[in-house]
Short mmCIF file of C-alpha atoms and ligand atoms in Angstrom, two decimals:
data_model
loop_
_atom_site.label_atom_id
_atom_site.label_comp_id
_atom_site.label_asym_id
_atom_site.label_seq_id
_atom_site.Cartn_x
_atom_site.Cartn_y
_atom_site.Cartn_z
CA UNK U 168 -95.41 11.68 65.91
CA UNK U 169 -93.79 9.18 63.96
CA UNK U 170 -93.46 9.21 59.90
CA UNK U 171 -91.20 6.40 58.39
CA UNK U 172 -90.39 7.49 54.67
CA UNK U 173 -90.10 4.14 52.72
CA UNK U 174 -91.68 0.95 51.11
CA UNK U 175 -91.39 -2.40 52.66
CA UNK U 176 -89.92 -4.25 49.57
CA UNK U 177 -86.63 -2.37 50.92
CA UNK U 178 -84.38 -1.82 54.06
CA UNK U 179 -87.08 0.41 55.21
CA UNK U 180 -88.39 -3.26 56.51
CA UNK U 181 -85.97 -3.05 59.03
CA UNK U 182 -87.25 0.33 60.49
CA UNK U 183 -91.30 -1.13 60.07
CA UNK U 184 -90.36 -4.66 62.01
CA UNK U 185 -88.72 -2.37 64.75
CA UNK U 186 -91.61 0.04 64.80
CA UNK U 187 -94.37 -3.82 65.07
CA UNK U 188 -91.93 -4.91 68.05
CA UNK U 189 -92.51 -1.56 69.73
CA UNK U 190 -96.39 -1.48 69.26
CA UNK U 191 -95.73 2.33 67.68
CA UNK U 192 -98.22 4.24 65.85
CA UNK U 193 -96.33 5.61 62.78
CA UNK U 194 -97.54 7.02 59.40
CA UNK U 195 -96.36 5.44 56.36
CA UNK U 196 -94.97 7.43 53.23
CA UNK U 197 -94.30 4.79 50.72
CA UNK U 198 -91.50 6.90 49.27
CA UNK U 199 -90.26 4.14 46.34
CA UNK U 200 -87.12 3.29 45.00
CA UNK U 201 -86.26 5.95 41.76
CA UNK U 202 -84.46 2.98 40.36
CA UNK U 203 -87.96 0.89 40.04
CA UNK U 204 -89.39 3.61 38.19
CA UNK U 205 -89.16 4.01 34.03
CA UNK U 206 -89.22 7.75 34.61
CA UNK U 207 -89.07 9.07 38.48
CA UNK U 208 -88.81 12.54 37.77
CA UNK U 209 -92.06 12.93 35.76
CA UNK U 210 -95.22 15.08 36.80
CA UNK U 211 -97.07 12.05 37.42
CA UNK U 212 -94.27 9.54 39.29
CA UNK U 213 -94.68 8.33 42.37
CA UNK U 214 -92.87 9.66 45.40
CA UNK U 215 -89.58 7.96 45.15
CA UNK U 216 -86.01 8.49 46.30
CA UNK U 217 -84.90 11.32 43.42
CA UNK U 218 -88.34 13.18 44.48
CA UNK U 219 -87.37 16.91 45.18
CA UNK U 220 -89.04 16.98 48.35
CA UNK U 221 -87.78 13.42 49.44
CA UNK U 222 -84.46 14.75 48.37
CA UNK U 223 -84.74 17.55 50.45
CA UNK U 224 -85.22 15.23 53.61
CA UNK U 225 -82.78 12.92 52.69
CA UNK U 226 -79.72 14.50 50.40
CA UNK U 227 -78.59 11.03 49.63
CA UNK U 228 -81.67 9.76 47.95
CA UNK U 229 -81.93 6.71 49.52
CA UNK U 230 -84.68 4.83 51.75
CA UNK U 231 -85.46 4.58 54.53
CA UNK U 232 -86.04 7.85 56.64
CA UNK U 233 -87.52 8.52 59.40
CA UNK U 234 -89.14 12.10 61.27
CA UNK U 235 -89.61 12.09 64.62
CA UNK U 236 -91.69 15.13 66.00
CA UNK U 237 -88.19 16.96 65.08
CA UNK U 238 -85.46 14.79 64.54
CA UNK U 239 -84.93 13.18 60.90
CA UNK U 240 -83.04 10.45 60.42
CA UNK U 241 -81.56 8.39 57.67
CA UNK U 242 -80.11 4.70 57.70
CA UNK U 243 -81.95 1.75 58.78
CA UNK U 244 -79.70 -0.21 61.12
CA UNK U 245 -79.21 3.06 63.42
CA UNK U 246 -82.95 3.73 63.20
CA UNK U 247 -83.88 1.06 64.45
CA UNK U 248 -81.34 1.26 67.50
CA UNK U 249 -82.70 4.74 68.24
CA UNK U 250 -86.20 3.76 68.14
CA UNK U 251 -85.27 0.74 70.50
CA UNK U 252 -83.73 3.12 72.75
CA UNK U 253 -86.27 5.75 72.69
CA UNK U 254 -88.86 3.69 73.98
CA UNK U 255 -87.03 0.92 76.02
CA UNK U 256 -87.94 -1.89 77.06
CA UNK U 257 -85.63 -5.11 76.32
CA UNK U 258 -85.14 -4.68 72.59
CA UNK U 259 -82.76 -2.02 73.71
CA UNK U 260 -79.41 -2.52 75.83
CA UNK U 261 -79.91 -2.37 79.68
CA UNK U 262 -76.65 -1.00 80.48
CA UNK U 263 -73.90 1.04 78.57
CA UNK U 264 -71.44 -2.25 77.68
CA UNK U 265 -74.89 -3.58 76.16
CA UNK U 266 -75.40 -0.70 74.44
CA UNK U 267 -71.89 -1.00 73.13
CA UNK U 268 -72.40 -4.82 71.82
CA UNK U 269 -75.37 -3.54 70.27
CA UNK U 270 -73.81 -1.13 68.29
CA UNK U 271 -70.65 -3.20 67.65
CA UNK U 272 -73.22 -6.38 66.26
CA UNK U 273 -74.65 -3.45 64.29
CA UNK U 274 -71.65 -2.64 62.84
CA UNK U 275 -70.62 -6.02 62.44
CA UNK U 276 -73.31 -6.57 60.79
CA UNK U 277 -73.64 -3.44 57.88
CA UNK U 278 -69.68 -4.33 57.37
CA UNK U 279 -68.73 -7.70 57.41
CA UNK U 280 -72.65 -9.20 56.31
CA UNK U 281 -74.42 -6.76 54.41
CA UNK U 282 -72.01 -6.33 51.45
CA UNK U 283 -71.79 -9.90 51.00
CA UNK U 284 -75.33 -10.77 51.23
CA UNK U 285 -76.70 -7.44 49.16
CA UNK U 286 -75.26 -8.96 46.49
CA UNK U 287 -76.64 -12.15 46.52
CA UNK U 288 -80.25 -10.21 46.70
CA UNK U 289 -79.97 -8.05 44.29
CA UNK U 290 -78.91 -11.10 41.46
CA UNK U 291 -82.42 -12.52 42.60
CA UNK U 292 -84.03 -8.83 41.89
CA UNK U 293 -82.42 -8.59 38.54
CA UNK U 294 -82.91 -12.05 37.67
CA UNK U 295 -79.72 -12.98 36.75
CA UNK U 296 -79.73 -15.66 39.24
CA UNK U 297 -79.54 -18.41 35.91
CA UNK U 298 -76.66 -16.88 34.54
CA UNK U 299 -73.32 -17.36 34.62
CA UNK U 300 -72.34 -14.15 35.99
CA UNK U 301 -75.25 -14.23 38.50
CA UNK U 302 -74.12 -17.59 39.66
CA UNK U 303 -70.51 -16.51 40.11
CA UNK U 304 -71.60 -13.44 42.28
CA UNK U 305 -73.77 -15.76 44.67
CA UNK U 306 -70.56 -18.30 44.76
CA UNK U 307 -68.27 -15.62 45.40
CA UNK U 308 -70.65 -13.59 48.30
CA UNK U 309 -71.21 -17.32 49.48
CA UNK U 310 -67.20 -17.77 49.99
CA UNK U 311 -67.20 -14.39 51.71
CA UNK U 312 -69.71 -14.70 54.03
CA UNK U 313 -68.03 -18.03 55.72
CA UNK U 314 -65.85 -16.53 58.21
CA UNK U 315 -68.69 -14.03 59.65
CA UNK U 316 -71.09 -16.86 59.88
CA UNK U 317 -68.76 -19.28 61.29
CA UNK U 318 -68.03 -16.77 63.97
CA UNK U 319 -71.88 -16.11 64.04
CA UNK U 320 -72.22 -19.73 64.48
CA UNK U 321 -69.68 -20.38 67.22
CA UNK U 322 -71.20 -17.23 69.22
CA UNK U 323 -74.73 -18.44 69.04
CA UNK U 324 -73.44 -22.38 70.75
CA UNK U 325 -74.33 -20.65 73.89
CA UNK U 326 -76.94 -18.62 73.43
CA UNK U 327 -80.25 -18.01 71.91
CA UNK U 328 -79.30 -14.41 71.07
CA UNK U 329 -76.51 -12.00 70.04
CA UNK U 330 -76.97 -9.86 73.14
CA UNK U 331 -78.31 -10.93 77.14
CA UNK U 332 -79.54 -13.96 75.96
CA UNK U 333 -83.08 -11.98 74.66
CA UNK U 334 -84.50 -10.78 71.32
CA UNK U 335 -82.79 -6.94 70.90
CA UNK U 336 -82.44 -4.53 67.90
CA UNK U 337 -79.22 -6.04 67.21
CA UNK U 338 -81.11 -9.15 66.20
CA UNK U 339 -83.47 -7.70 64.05
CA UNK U 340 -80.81 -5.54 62.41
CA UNK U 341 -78.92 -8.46 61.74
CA UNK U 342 -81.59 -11.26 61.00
CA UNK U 343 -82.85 -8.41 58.13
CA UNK U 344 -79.38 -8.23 56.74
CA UNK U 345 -78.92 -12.58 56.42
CA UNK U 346 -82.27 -12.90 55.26
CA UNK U 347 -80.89 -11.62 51.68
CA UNK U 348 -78.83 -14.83 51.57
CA UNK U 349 -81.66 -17.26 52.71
CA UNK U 350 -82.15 -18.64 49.05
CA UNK U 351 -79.07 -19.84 49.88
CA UNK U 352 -80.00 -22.78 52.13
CA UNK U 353 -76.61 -24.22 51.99
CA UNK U 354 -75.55 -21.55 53.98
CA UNK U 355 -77.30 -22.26 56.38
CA UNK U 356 -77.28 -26.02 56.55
CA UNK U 357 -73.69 -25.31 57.07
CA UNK U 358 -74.12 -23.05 60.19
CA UNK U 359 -76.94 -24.63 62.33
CA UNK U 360 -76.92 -22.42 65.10
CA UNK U 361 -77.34 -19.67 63.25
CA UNK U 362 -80.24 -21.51 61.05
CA UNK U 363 -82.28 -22.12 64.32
CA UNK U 364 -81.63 -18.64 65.42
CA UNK U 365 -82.87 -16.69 62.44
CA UNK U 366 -86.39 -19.36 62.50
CA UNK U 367 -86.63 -17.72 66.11
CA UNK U 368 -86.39 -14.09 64.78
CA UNK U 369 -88.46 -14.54 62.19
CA UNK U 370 -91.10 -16.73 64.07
CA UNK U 371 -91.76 -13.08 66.11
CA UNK U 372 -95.57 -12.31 65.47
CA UNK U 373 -93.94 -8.69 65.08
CA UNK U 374 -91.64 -9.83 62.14
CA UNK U 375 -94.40 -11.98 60.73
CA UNK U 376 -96.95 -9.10 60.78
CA UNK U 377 -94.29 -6.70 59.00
CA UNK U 378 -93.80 -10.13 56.08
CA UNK U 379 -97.32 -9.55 55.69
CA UNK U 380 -97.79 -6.22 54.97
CA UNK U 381 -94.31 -6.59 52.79
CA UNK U 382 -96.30 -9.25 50.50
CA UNK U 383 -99.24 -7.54 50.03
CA UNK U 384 -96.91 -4.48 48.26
CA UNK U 385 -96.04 -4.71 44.49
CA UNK U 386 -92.82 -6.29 43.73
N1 LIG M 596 -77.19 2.32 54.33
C1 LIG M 596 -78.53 2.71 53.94
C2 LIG M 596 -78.81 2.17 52.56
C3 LIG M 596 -80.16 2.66 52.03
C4 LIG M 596 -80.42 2.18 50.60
O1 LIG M 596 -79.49 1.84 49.84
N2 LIG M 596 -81.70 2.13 50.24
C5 LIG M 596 -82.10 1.71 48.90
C6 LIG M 596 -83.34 0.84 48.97
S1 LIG M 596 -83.11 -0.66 49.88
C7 LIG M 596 -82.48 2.92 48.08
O2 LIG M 596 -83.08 3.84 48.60
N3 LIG M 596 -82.16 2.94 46.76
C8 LIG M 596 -82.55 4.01 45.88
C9 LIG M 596 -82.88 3.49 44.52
O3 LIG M 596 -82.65 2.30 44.27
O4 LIG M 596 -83.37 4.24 43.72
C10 LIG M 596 -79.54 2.17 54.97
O5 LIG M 596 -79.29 1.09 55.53
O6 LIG M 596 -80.54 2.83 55.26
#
């Protein structure tokens, strides 16, 4: 039995595209961010991430989570690599030096792409994206996010995919991450390998069932 703790206006998308690819039947506890939330700790709050008994599960407070008959886990990107392995098939690596690229694009991609383009997200979430400041965090992520895309680029000349040539969880983990920098088309029109290669990610019906379900929840 599968329960994913999380909403889908957060990295918790990750974990709820993986769990569409796999065709898993999961419950949902749309445990929301405390930081959304004028008061998270009153009677009447919603579950969110400073909730005693979310806190309880997850001592860091943070989103997603995941129990698994009797295994909890916390943070997205390896989620998602468990649940790929778990229950097999091609979205997981077919031999241990693909399981190795798997985790090292996985890596790759929480270090070297996810602090840039987290950033560039989160001045769209506060709206600061007209201001000067938010402008000068977007250029400056922008700058820093050139090297790991031109090497993205470069890698993808040959391939459709990061891994065996075929869709894996080291896709998904990273075509989650870069989509927090797709209002930055530029980007983008600068890398076009990687351009076409995040359309095929996100043209999965898997990822486009898990966009719906992600619109349909408040902002
Ligand atoms: N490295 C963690 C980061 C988790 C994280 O930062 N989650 C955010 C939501 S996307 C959160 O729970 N924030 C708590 C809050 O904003 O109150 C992961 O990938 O799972």
């Amino acid at each position: 039995m599968l329960t994913i703790y999380g909403v889908y206006r957060s990295r918790a998308s990750r974990v709820y595209w993986m769990a569409e690819e796999l065709g898993l039947t999961f419950t949902s506890v749309p445990v929301l961010q405390a930081r959304r939330l004028d008061n998270p700790l009153a009677a009447d709050a919603p579950i969110n991430t400073l909730s005693p008994d979310f806190v309880t599960l997850n001592p860091m407070g943070l989103i997603p989570s995941i129990k698994d008959d009797d295994l909890v886990m916390h943070e997205s990107l390896a989620i998602t690599l468990y649940l790929a392995r778990k229950h097999g098939g091609s979205l997981a690596g077919q031999s241990v030096a693909e399981d190795g690229l798997l985790t090292m694009w996985t890596v790759w991609t929480a270090t070297e792409v996810e602090v840039h383009t987290i950033k560039i997200v989160m001045v769209y979430d506060n709206e600061q994206d007209n201001t000067d400041e938010g402008k000068a965090t977007i250029a400056v992520a922008g700058r820093s996010l050139k090297r790991p895309l031109a090497v993205l680029d470069q890698h993808l000349a040959n391939t459709d995919y990061l891994v065996g040539n075929r869709f894996t969880a080291a896709d998904l983990n990273l075509a989650e991450v870069l989509r927090y920098a797709q209002s930055e088309q530029a980007l983008f029109d600068a890398h076009p390998n990687v351009a076409a290669w995040i359309t095929r990610c996100q043209s999965r019906p898997a990822y486009i069932a898990m966009q719906k379900t992600r619109s349909q929840e408040p902002v």
